mmCIF file of N, CA and C in Angstrom:
data_model
loop_
_atom_site.group_PDB
_atom_site.id
_atom_site.type_symbol
_atom_site.label_atom_id
_atom_site.label_comp_id
_atom_site.label_asym_id
_atom_site.label_seq_id
_atom_site.Cartn_x
_atom_site.Cartn_y
_atom_site.Cartn_z
ATOM 1 N N UNK A 5 -45.895 -6.467 -3.319
ATOM 2 C CA UNK A 5 -44.706 -6.482 -2.648
ATOM 3 C C UNK A 5 -43.462 -5.950 -3.671
ATOM 4 N N UNK A 6 -42.227 -5.395 -3.473
ATOM 5 C CA UNK A 6 -41.355 -5.052 -4.240
ATOM 6 C C UNK A 6 -39.710 -5.630 -3.957
ATOM 7 N N UNK A 7 -39.339 -6.040 -5.045
ATOM 8 C CA UNK A 7 -37.945 -6.392 -4.846
ATOM 9 C C UNK A 7 -36.992 -6.245 -5.562
ATOM 10 N N UNK A 8 -36.068 -6.189 -4.402
ATOM 11 C CA UNK A 8 -34.957 -4.969 -5.146
ATOM 12 C C UNK A 8 -33.770 -6.081 -5.181
ATOM 13 N N UNK A 9 -32.730 -5.241 -6.537
ATOM 14 C CA UNK A 9 -31.724 -6.883 -6.808
ATOM 15 C C UNK A 9 -30.321 -5.848 -6.963
ATOM 16 N N UNK A 10 -29.610 -5.625 -6.002
ATOM 17 C CA UNK A 10 -28.373 -5.239 -6.220
ATOM 18 C C UNK A 10 -27.276 -5.429 -6.418
ATOM 19 N N UNK A 11 -26.466 -4.852 -7.521
ATOM 20 C CA UNK A 11 -25.155 -5.339 -8.368
ATOM 21 C C UNK A 11 -24.410 -4.180 -8.243
ATOM 22 N N UNK A 12 -22.886 -4.380 -8.818
ATOM 23 C CA UNK A 12 -21.913 -3.548 -9.060
ATOM 24 C C UNK A 12 -20.977 -3.586 -7.785
ATOM 25 N N UNK A 13 -21.135 -4.443 -6.924
ATOM 26 C CA UNK A 13 -20.166 -4.444 -6.099
ATOM 27 C C UNK A 13 -18.718 -4.764 -6.094
ATOM 28 N N UNK A 14 -17.411 -4.804 -5.129
ATOM 29 C CA UNK A 14 -16.678 -5.516 -5.998
ATOM 30 C C UNK A 14 -15.286 -5.277 -4.751
ATOM 31 N N UNK A 15 -14.086 -5.618 -5.014
ATOM 32 C CA UNK A 15 -12.689 -4.880 -4.666
ATOM 33 C C UNK A 15 -12.180 -4.250 -5.370
ATOM 34 N N UNK A 16 -11.782 -3.343 -4.732
ATOM 35 C CA UNK A 16 -10.754 -2.116 -5.419
ATOM 36 C C UNK A 16 -10.036 -1.601 -4.775
ATOM 37 N N UNK A 17 -8.631 -1.158 -4.891
ATOM 38 C CA UNK A 17 -7.822 -0.055 -4.222
ATOM 39 C C UNK A 17 -8.644 1.100 -3.915
ATOM 40 N N UNK A 18 -7.849 1.573 -2.701
ATOM 41 C CA UNK A 18 -7.717 2.755 -1.942
ATOM 42 C C UNK A 18 -8.063 3.653 -3.374
ATOM 43 N N UNK A 19 -8.746 5.035 -3.534
ATOM 44 C CA UNK A 19 -9.061 5.535 -4.455
ATOM 45 C C UNK A 19 -9.940 5.080 -5.432
ATOM 46 N N UNK A 20 -10.167 4.065 -5.791
ATOM 47 C CA UNK A 20 -10.916 3.498 -6.622
ATOM 48 C C UNK A 20 -12.413 3.874 -7.180
ATOM 49 N N UNK A 21 -13.119 3.384 -7.846
ATOM 50 C CA UNK A 21 -14.399 3.638 -7.751
ATOM 51 C C UNK A 21 -15.199 2.767 -8.114
ATOM 52 N N UNK A 22 -16.550 2.719 -8.045
ATOM 53 C CA UNK A 22 -17.703 1.629 -7.913
ATOM 54 C C UNK A 22 -18.778 1.850 -8.426
ATOM 55 N N UNK A 23 -19.561 1.549 -9.118
ATOM 56 C CA UNK A 23 -21.092 1.765 -8.886
ATOM 57 C C UNK A 23 -21.691 0.826 -9.421
ATOM 58 N N UNK A 24 -22.738 0.740 -8.296
ATOM 59 C CA UNK A 24 -23.684 0.031 -7.601
ATOM 60 C C UNK A 24 -25.266 0.561 -8.566
ATOM 61 N N UNK A 25 -25.742 -0.261 -8.718
ATOM 62 C CA UNK A 25 -27.234 -0.123 -9.414
ATOM 63 C C UNK A 25 -27.924 -1.162 -8.046
ATOM 64 N N UNK A 26 -29.286 -0.966 -8.320
ATOM 65 C CA UNK A 26 -30.478 -1.638 -7.973
ATOM 66 C C UNK A 26 -31.491 -1.099 -8.648
ATOM 67 N N UNK A 27 -31.944 -2.426 -8.733
ATOM 68 C CA UNK A 27 -33.035 -2.760 -9.734
ATOM 69 C C UNK A 27 -34.381 -3.029 -8.900
ATOM 70 N N UNK A 28 -35.086 -2.397 -8.912
ATOM 71 C CA UNK A 28 -37.063 -2.579 -8.323
ATOM 72 C C UNK A 28 -37.533 -3.401 -9.547
ATOM 73 N N UNK A 29 -38.246 -4.372 -8.919
ATOM 74 C CA UNK A 29 -39.445 -5.025 -9.536
ATOM 75 C C UNK A 29 -40.686 -5.817 -8.776
ATOM 76 N N UNK A 30 -42.107 -5.649 -9.285
ATOM 77 C CA UNK A 30 -43.059 -5.839 -8.829
ATOM 78 C C UNK A 30 -43.935 -4.760 -8.611
ATOM 79 N N UNK A 31 -44.165 -4.523 -7.483
ATOM 80 C CA UNK A 31 -45.272 -3.386 -6.933
ATOM 81 C C UNK A 31 -44.419 -1.825 -7.064
ATOM 82 N N UNK A 32 -44.091 -1.267 -8.207
ATOM 83 C CA UNK A 32 -43.046 -0.131 -8.456
ATOM 84 C C UNK A 32 -42.932 0.803 -7.872
ATOM 85 N N UNK A 33 -44.583 0.707 -7.715
ATOM 86 C CA UNK A 33 -45.299 2.169 -7.795
ATOM 87 C C UNK A 33 -44.961 2.317 -6.308
ATOM 88 N N UNK A 34 -44.230 1.387 -5.138
ATOM 89 C CA UNK A 34 -44.262 1.689 -4.272
ATOM 90 C C UNK A 34 -42.653 2.536 -3.816
ATOM 91 N N UNK A 35 -42.110 2.572 -4.790
ATOM 92 C CA UNK A 35 -40.701 2.394 -4.607
ATOM 93 C C UNK A 35 -39.780 4.150 -5.001
ATOM 94 N N UNK A 36 -41.337 5.118 -4.492
ATOM 95 C CA UNK A 36 -40.942 6.659 -5.323
ATOM 96 C C UNK A 36 -39.773 7.217 -3.860
ATOM 97 N N UNK A 37 -39.690 6.727 -3.068
ATOM 98 C CA UNK A 37 -38.720 6.873 -2.088
ATOM 99 C C UNK A 37 -37.638 5.566 -2.105
ATOM 100 N N UNK A 38 -36.180 5.641 -2.338
ATOM 101 C CA UNK A 38 -35.157 4.349 -2.685
ATOM 102 C C UNK A 38 -33.922 5.268 -1.770
ATOM 103 N N UNK A 39 -33.437 4.326 -1.222
ATOM 104 C CA UNK A 39 -31.940 4.934 -0.588
ATOM 105 C C UNK A 39 -31.044 3.729 -0.449
ATOM 106 N N UNK A 40 -29.872 4.121 -0.422
ATOM 107 C CA UNK A 40 -28.238 3.323 -0.208
ATOM 108 C C UNK A 40 -28.228 3.237 1.398
ATOM 109 N N UNK A 41 -28.093 1.896 1.922
ATOM 110 C CA UNK A 41 -27.537 1.808 3.165
ATOM 111 C C UNK A 41 -25.835 0.999 3.039
ATOM 112 N N UNK A 42 -25.390 1.061 4.038
ATOM 113 C CA UNK A 42 -24.021 -0.327 3.915
ATOM 114 C C UNK A 42 -24.221 -0.455 5.776
ATOM 115 N N UNK A 43 -23.611 -1.621 5.562
ATOM 116 C CA UNK A 43 -23.000 -2.180 7.384
ATOM 117 C C UNK A 43 -21.521 -3.260 7.176
ATOM 118 N N UNK A 44 -20.842 -2.543 7.903
ATOM 119 C CA UNK A 44 -19.974 -3.250 8.145
ATOM 120 C C UNK A 44 -19.666 -3.733 9.600
ATOM 121 N N UNK A 45 -18.773 -5.018 8.923
ATOM 122 C CA UNK A 45 -18.881 -6.294 10.289
ATOM 123 C C UNK A 45 -19.069 -5.714 11.950
ATOM 124 N N UNK A 46 -19.932 -5.787 12.282
ATOM 125 C CA UNK A 46 -19.448 -5.051 14.231
ATOM 126 C C UNK A 46 -20.057 -3.915 14.372
ATOM 127 N N UNK A 47 -20.630 -3.274 13.191
ATOM 128 C CA UNK A 47 -21.271 -1.881 13.088
ATOM 129 C C UNK A 47 -22.536 -2.207 12.912
ATOM 130 N N UNK A 48 -23.211 -0.727 12.763
ATOM 131 C CA UNK A 48 -24.821 -0.343 12.728
ATOM 132 C C UNK A 48 -24.848 -0.065 11.301
ATOM 133 N N UNK A 49 -26.043 -0.847 10.587
ATOM 134 C CA UNK A 49 -26.268 -0.255 9.131
ATOM 135 C C UNK A 49 -26.285 1.763 9.437
ATOM 136 N N UNK A 50 -25.912 2.141 8.162
ATOM 137 C CA UNK A 50 -26.283 3.557 8.513
ATOM 138 C C UNK A 50 -26.047 4.047 6.676
ATOM 139 N N UNK A 51 -27.087 5.199 6.915
ATOM 140 C CA UNK A 51 -26.946 5.590 5.766
ATOM 141 C C UNK A 51 -26.594 6.476 4.614
ATOM 142 N N UNK A 52 -26.263 5.606 3.710
ATOM 143 C CA UNK A 52 -25.163 6.383 2.546
ATOM 144 C C UNK A 52 -25.924 7.524 1.742
ATOM 145 N N UNK A 53 -27.085 7.174 1.168
ATOM 146 C CA UNK A 53 -27.467 8.174 0.227
ATOM 147 C C UNK A 53 -29.695 7.614 0.284
ATOM 148 N N UNK A 54 -30.012 9.040 0.017
ATOM 149 C CA UNK A 54 -31.548 8.867 0.457
ATOM 150 C C UNK A 54 -32.313 10.064 0.141
ATOM 151 N N UNK A 55 -33.428 9.708 -0.294
ATOM 152 C CA UNK A 55 -34.073 10.225 -0.797
ATOM 153 C C UNK A 55 -35.092 11.496 0.242
ATOM 154 N N UNK A 56 -34.720 12.870 -0.354
ATOM 155 C CA UNK A 56 -35.277 13.746 0.602
ATOM 156 C C UNK A 56 -36.070 14.205 -0.289
ATOM 157 N N UNK A 57 -37.690 15.034 0.666
ATOM 158 C CA UNK A 57 -38.708 15.012 0.418
ATOM 159 C C UNK A 57 -38.897 15.868 -1.414
ATOM 160 N N UNK A 58 -37.724 16.787 -1.816
ATOM 161 C CA UNK A 58 -38.036 17.156 -3.305
ATOM 162 C C UNK A 58 -37.194 16.318 -3.544
ATOM 163 N N UNK A 59 -37.325 14.753 -4.018
ATOM 164 C CA UNK A 59 -36.646 14.367 -4.373
ATOM 165 C C UNK A 59 -35.182 14.055 -4.946
ATOM 166 N N UNK A 60 -34.237 14.658 -3.962
ATOM 167 C CA UNK A 60 -33.172 15.157 -4.360
ATOM 168 C C UNK A 60 -32.685 14.171 -3.179
ATOM 169 N N UNK A 61 -31.082 13.938 -3.469
ATOM 170 C CA UNK A 61 -30.734 12.787 -2.215
ATOM 171 C C UNK A 61 -29.609 14.065 -0.941
ATOM 172 N N UNK A 62 -29.984 13.368 0.027
ATOM 173 C CA UNK A 62 -29.174 13.466 1.388
ATOM 174 C C UNK A 62 -28.135 12.507 0.798
ATOM 175 N N UNK A 63 -26.832 12.905 1.921
ATOM 176 C CA UNK A 63 -25.797 11.931 1.917
ATOM 177 C C UNK A 63 -25.396 11.553 3.696
ATOM 178 N N UNK A 64 -24.711 10.351 4.190
ATOM 179 C CA UNK A 64 -23.968 10.797 5.019
ATOM 180 C C UNK A 64 -22.749 11.688 5.131
ATOM 181 N N UNK A 65 -22.718 11.894 6.170
ATOM 182 C CA UNK A 65 -21.383 12.703 6.623
ATOM 183 C C UNK A 65 -20.352 12.076 6.187
ATOM 184 N N UNK A 66 -20.277 10.966 6.110
ATOM 185 C CA UNK A 66 -18.907 10.523 5.889
ATOM 186 C C UNK A 66 -18.765 10.397 4.253
ATOM 187 N N UNK A 67 -19.432 10.738 3.400
ATOM 188 C CA UNK A 67 -19.579 10.998 1.616
ATOM 189 C C UNK A 67 -18.455 11.398 1.799
ATOM 190 N N UNK A 68 -18.723 13.242 1.878
ATOM 191 C CA UNK A 68 -17.933 13.727 1.745
ATOM 192 C C UNK A 68 -17.618 14.300 0.202
ATOM 193 N N UNK A 69 -18.700 14.081 -0.339
ATOM 194 C CA UNK A 69 -18.854 14.914 -1.464
ATOM 195 C C UNK A 69 -18.316 13.246 -2.504
ATOM 196 N N UNK A 70 -17.904 12.728 -2.284
ATOM 197 C CA UNK A 70 -17.246 10.830 -2.888
ATOM 198 C C UNK A 70 -18.696 10.577 -3.696
ATOM 199 N N UNK A 71 -19.502 10.282 -2.811
ATOM 200 C CA UNK A 71 -20.662 9.420 -3.622
ATOM 201 C C UNK A 71 -21.662 10.718 -4.844
ATOM 202 N N UNK A 72 -22.368 9.875 -5.442
ATOM 203 C CA UNK A 72 -23.445 10.342 -5.766
ATOM 204 C C UNK A 72 -24.843 9.421 -6.207
ATOM 205 N N UNK A 73 -25.592 9.811 -5.686
ATOM 206 C CA UNK A 73 -26.768 8.896 -5.682
ATOM 207 C C UNK A 73 -27.799 9.625 -7.457
ATOM 208 N N UNK A 74 -28.263 8.042 -7.862
ATOM 209 C CA UNK A 74 -29.397 8.744 -9.154
ATOM 210 C C UNK A 74 -30.319 7.889 -8.738
ATOM 211 N N UNK A 75 -31.407 8.565 -10.169
ATOM 212 C CA UNK A 75 -32.559 7.426 -10.142
ATOM 213 C C UNK A 75 -33.135 7.290 -11.307
ATOM 214 N N UNK A 76 -33.305 6.313 -12.108
ATOM 215 C CA UNK A 76 -33.723 6.680 -13.517
ATOM 216 C C UNK A 76 -35.096 5.560 -13.429
ATOM 217 N N UNK A 77 -35.978 6.577 -13.249
ATOM 218 C CA UNK A 77 -38.118 6.329 -13.191
ATOM 219 C C UNK A 77 -38.175 5.294 -14.004
ATOM 220 N N UNK A 78 -37.656 5.352 -15.222
ATOM 221 C CA UNK A 78 -38.272 4.811 -16.671
ATOM 222 C C UNK A 78 -37.831 3.529 -16.066
ATOM 223 N N UNK A 79 -36.752 2.874 -15.997
ATOM 224 C CA UNK A 79 -36.100 1.607 -15.603
ATOM 225 C C UNK A 79 -36.215 1.293 -14.064
ATOM 226 N N UNK A 80 -36.514 2.305 -12.925
ATOM 227 C CA UNK A 80 -37.144 1.883 -12.290
ATOM 228 C C UNK A 80 -35.616 0.955 -11.160
ATOM 229 N N UNK A 81 -34.565 2.358 -11.713
ATOM 230 C CA UNK A 81 -33.290 1.477 -10.780
ATOM 231 C C UNK A 81 -32.637 3.103 -10.289
ATOM 232 N N UNK A 82 -32.071 2.370 -9.271
ATOM 233 C CA UNK A 82 -31.119 3.266 -8.213
ATOM 234 C C UNK A 82 -29.603 3.212 -8.352
ATOM 235 N N UNK A 83 -29.344 4.068 -8.831
ATOM 236 C CA UNK A 83 -27.252 3.894 -8.808
ATOM 237 C C UNK A 83 -26.775 5.095 -8.174
ATOM 238 N N UNK A 84 -25.640 4.259 -7.164
ATOM 239 C CA UNK A 84 -24.722 5.002 -6.666
ATOM 240 C C UNK A 84 -23.079 4.752 -7.368
ATOM 241 N N UNK A 85 -22.613 6.213 -7.105
ATOM 242 C CA UNK A 85 -21.539 5.949 -7.843
ATOM 243 C C UNK A 85 -20.621 6.556 -6.955
ATOM 244 N N UNK A 86 -19.347 5.645 -6.672
ATOM 245 C CA UNK A 86 -18.617 5.669 -5.832
ATOM 246 C C UNK A 86 -17.160 5.876 -6.120
ATOM 247 N N UNK A 87 -16.651 7.559 -5.805
ATOM 248 C CA UNK A 87 -15.345 7.735 -5.783
ATOM 249 C C UNK A 87 -14.656 8.194 -5.014
ATOM 250 N N UNK A 88 -13.654 7.699 -5.208
ATOM 251 C CA UNK A 88 -12.587 7.791 -3.834
ATOM 252 C C UNK A 88 -12.606 7.356 -2.973
ATOM 253 N N UNK A 89 -12.548 5.640 -3.010
ATOM 254 C CA UNK A 89 -13.197 4.744 -2.144
ATOM 255 C C UNK A 89 -12.012 4.643 -1.107
ATOM 256 N N UNK A 90 -11.983 4.404 0.087
ATOM 257 C CA UNK A 90 -11.336 4.120 1.133
ATOM 258 C C UNK A 90 -11.883 2.464 1.663
ATOM 259 N N UNK A 91 -10.523 2.374 2.627
ATOM 260 C CA UNK A 91 -10.730 1.133 3.244
ATOM 261 C C UNK A 91 -12.155 1.164 4.599
ATOM 262 N N UNK A 92 -12.172 2.283 4.561
ATOM 263 C CA UNK A 92 -13.603 2.046 5.727
ATOM 264 C C UNK A 92 -14.683 2.017 5.205
ATOM 265 N N UNK A 93 -15.231 2.238 4.111
ATOM 266 C CA UNK A 93 -16.038 2.254 2.985
ATOM 267 C C UNK A 93 -16.534 0.427 2.623
ATOM 268 N N UNK A 94 -15.610 -0.047 3.520
ATOM 269 C CA UNK A 94 -15.444 -1.667 3.295
ATOM 270 C C UNK A 94 -16.956 -1.758 3.947
ATOM 271 N N UNK A 95 -17.902 -2.662 3.219
ATOM 272 C CA UNK A 95 -18.582 -3.132 3.972
ATOM 273 C C UNK A 95 -19.927 -4.076 2.558
ATOM 274 N N UNK A 96 -21.462 -4.059 3.851
ATOM 275 C CA UNK A 96 -22.139 -4.433 2.600
ATOM 276 C C UNK A 96 -23.142 -3.120 2.117
ATOM 277 N N UNK A 97 -23.386 -3.229 0.841
ATOM 278 C CA UNK A 97 -23.951 -2.117 0.529
ATOM 279 C C UNK A 97 -25.811 -2.566 0.192
ATOM 280 N N UNK A 98 -26.785 -1.898 0.807
ATOM 281 C CA UNK A 98 -28.047 -2.497 0.629
ATOM 282 C C UNK A 98 -28.910 -1.050 -0.174
ATOM 283 N N UNK A 99 -29.666 -1.520 -0.605
ATOM 284 C CA UNK A 99 -30.805 -0.211 -1.338
ATOM 285 C C UNK A 99 -32.446 -0.928 -0.532
ATOM 286 N N UNK A 100 -32.691 0.074 -0.853
ATOM 287 C CA UNK A 100 -33.792 0.375 0.054
ATOM 288 C C UNK A 100 -34.924 0.492 -0.297
ATOM 289 N N UNK A 101 -36.138 0.576 -0.164
ATOM 290 C CA UNK A 101 -37.695 1.090 -0.972
ATOM 291 C C UNK A 101 -38.356 1.328 0.180
ATOM 292 N N UNK A 102 -39.219 1.924 -0.338
ATOM 293 C CA UNK A 102 -40.946 2.217 0.290
ATOM 294 C C UNK A 102 -41.073 3.002 1.349
ATOM 295 N N UNK A 103 -42.140 3.318 2.218
ATOM 296 C CA UNK A 103 -41.818 4.413 3.138
ATOM 297 C C UNK A 103 -42.752 5.585 2.635
ATOM 298 N N UNK A 104 -42.649 6.361 3.410
ATOM 299 C CA UNK A 104 -43.079 7.702 2.995
ATOM 300 C C UNK A 104 -42.447 8.873 3.309
ATOM 301 N N UNK A 105 -41.652 8.971 3.785
ATOM 302 C CA UNK A 105 -40.554 9.520 4.628
ATOM 303 C C UNK A 105 -39.057 10.165 3.882
ATOM 304 N N UNK A 106 -38.606 8.608 2.963
ATOM 305 C CA UNK A 106 -37.427 8.923 2.871
ATOM 306 C C UNK A 106 -35.974 9.561 3.493
ATOM 307 N N UNK A 107 -34.811 9.688 3.204
ATOM 308 C CA UNK A 107 -33.943 9.925 3.767
ATOM 309 C C UNK A 107 -33.047 9.126 4.410
ATOM 310 N N UNK A 108 -32.237 9.485 5.603
ATOM 311 C CA UNK A 108 -31.291 8.505 5.578
ATOM 312 C C UNK A 108 -31.670 7.389 6.875
ATOM 313 N N UNK A 109 -32.970 7.464 7.247
ATOM 314 C CA UNK A 109 -33.318 6.741 8.829
ATOM 315 C C UNK A 109 -33.520 5.157 8.070
ATOM 316 N N UNK A 110 -32.869 4.373 8.732
ATOM 317 C CA UNK A 110 -33.673 2.946 7.780
ATOM 318 C C UNK A 110 -34.969 2.746 8.356
ATOM 319 N N UNK A 111 -35.167 2.635 9.482
ATOM 320 C CA UNK A 111 -36.548 2.315 9.955
ATOM 321 C C UNK A 111 -37.782 2.658 8.865
ATOM 322 N N UNK A 112 -37.634 4.138 8.263
ATOM 323 C CA UNK A 112 -38.653 4.405 7.191
ATOM 324 C C UNK A 112 -38.745 3.764 5.899
ATOM 325 N N UNK A 113 -37.818 2.919 5.740
ATOM 326 C CA UNK A 113 -38.584 2.219 4.593
ATOM 327 C C UNK A 113 -38.763 0.266 4.450
ATOM 328 N N UNK A 114 -39.376 -0.428 3.565
ATOM 329 C CA UNK A 114 -40.142 -1.118 3.951
ATOM 330 C C UNK A 114 -39.724 -2.367 3.166
ATOM 331 N N UNK A 115 -38.650 -2.027 2.090
ATOM 332 C CA UNK A 115 -38.473 -3.521 1.141
ATOM 333 C C UNK A 115 -36.841 -3.190 1.034
ATOM 334 N N UNK A 116 -36.057 -4.602 1.277
ATOM 335 C CA UNK A 116 -34.737 -4.287 1.244
ATOM 336 C C UNK A 116 -34.304 -5.436 0.715
ATOM 337 N N UNK A 117 -32.617 -4.793 -0.353
ATOM 338 C CA UNK A 117 -32.135 -6.118 -1.001
ATOM 339 C C UNK A 117 -31.419 -6.339 -0.224
ATOM 340 N N UNK A 118 -30.820 -7.868 -0.841
ATOM 341 C CA UNK A 118 -29.903 -8.660 -0.300
ATOM 342 C C UNK A 118 -28.252 -8.108 -0.027
ATOM 343 N N UNK A 119 -27.950 -7.374 -0.794
ATOM 344 C CA UNK A 119 -26.725 -6.766 -0.741
ATOM 345 C C UNK A 119 -25.926 -6.709 -1.393
ATOM 346 N N UNK A 120 -25.001 -5.752 -1.786
ATOM 347 C CA UNK A 120 -23.272 -6.387 -2.631
ATOM 348 C C UNK A 120 -22.187 -6.204 -1.607
ATOM 349 N N UNK A 121 -21.666 -6.587 -1.702
ATOM 350 C CA UNK A 121 -19.875 -6.471 -0.980
ATOM 351 C C UNK A 121 -19.408 -5.640 -1.220
ATOM 352 N N UNK A 122 -18.766 -4.317 -0.996
ATOM 353 C CA UNK A 122 -17.750 -3.535 -1.692
ATOM 354 C C UNK A 122 -16.387 -3.670 -0.308
ATOM 355 N N UNK A 123 -15.272 -4.395 -1.174
ATOM 356 C CA UNK A 123 -14.118 -4.337 -0.039
ATOM 357 C C UNK A 123 -13.298 -2.986 -0.687
ATOM 358 N N UNK A 124 -12.627 -2.505 0.179
ATOM 359 C CA UNK A 124 -11.590 -1.570 -0.498
ATOM 360 C C UNK A 124 -10.405 -1.913 0.360
ATOM 361 N N UNK A 125 -9.409 -1.609 0.006
ATOM 362 C CA UNK A 125 -7.842 -2.488 0.385
ATOM 363 C C UNK A 125 -7.215 -1.265 -0.105
ATOM 364 N N UNK A 126 -5.951 -1.582 1.056
ATOM 365 C CA UNK A 126 -5.575 0.121 1.058
ATOM 366 C C UNK A 126 -3.593 -0.472 0.245
#
């Protein structure tokens, strides 16, 4: 099993920044592929950033260069640096891991964290 623990969420104003972290524990050899997803109230979960096959990250269209995902393999930690935040970025942000495909489709991941709340006010 894999446990994922997100942190770093909070409340910011439009234009602000946050850095999310996700620490993996347990069977970390299963976390080759990791990604970030988010879900706003009343909306479906959508992919924010996910591993590509060459271990680079792909991003949702709404990111538009504002977010950067990275991974520290030694610490089994995934990061998401979010800049120029907007009210529409408000939601619960989830870390995901596992599977053999990566990318932005949530059904390809086997393990999920509890989420960290991001709230952006205008």
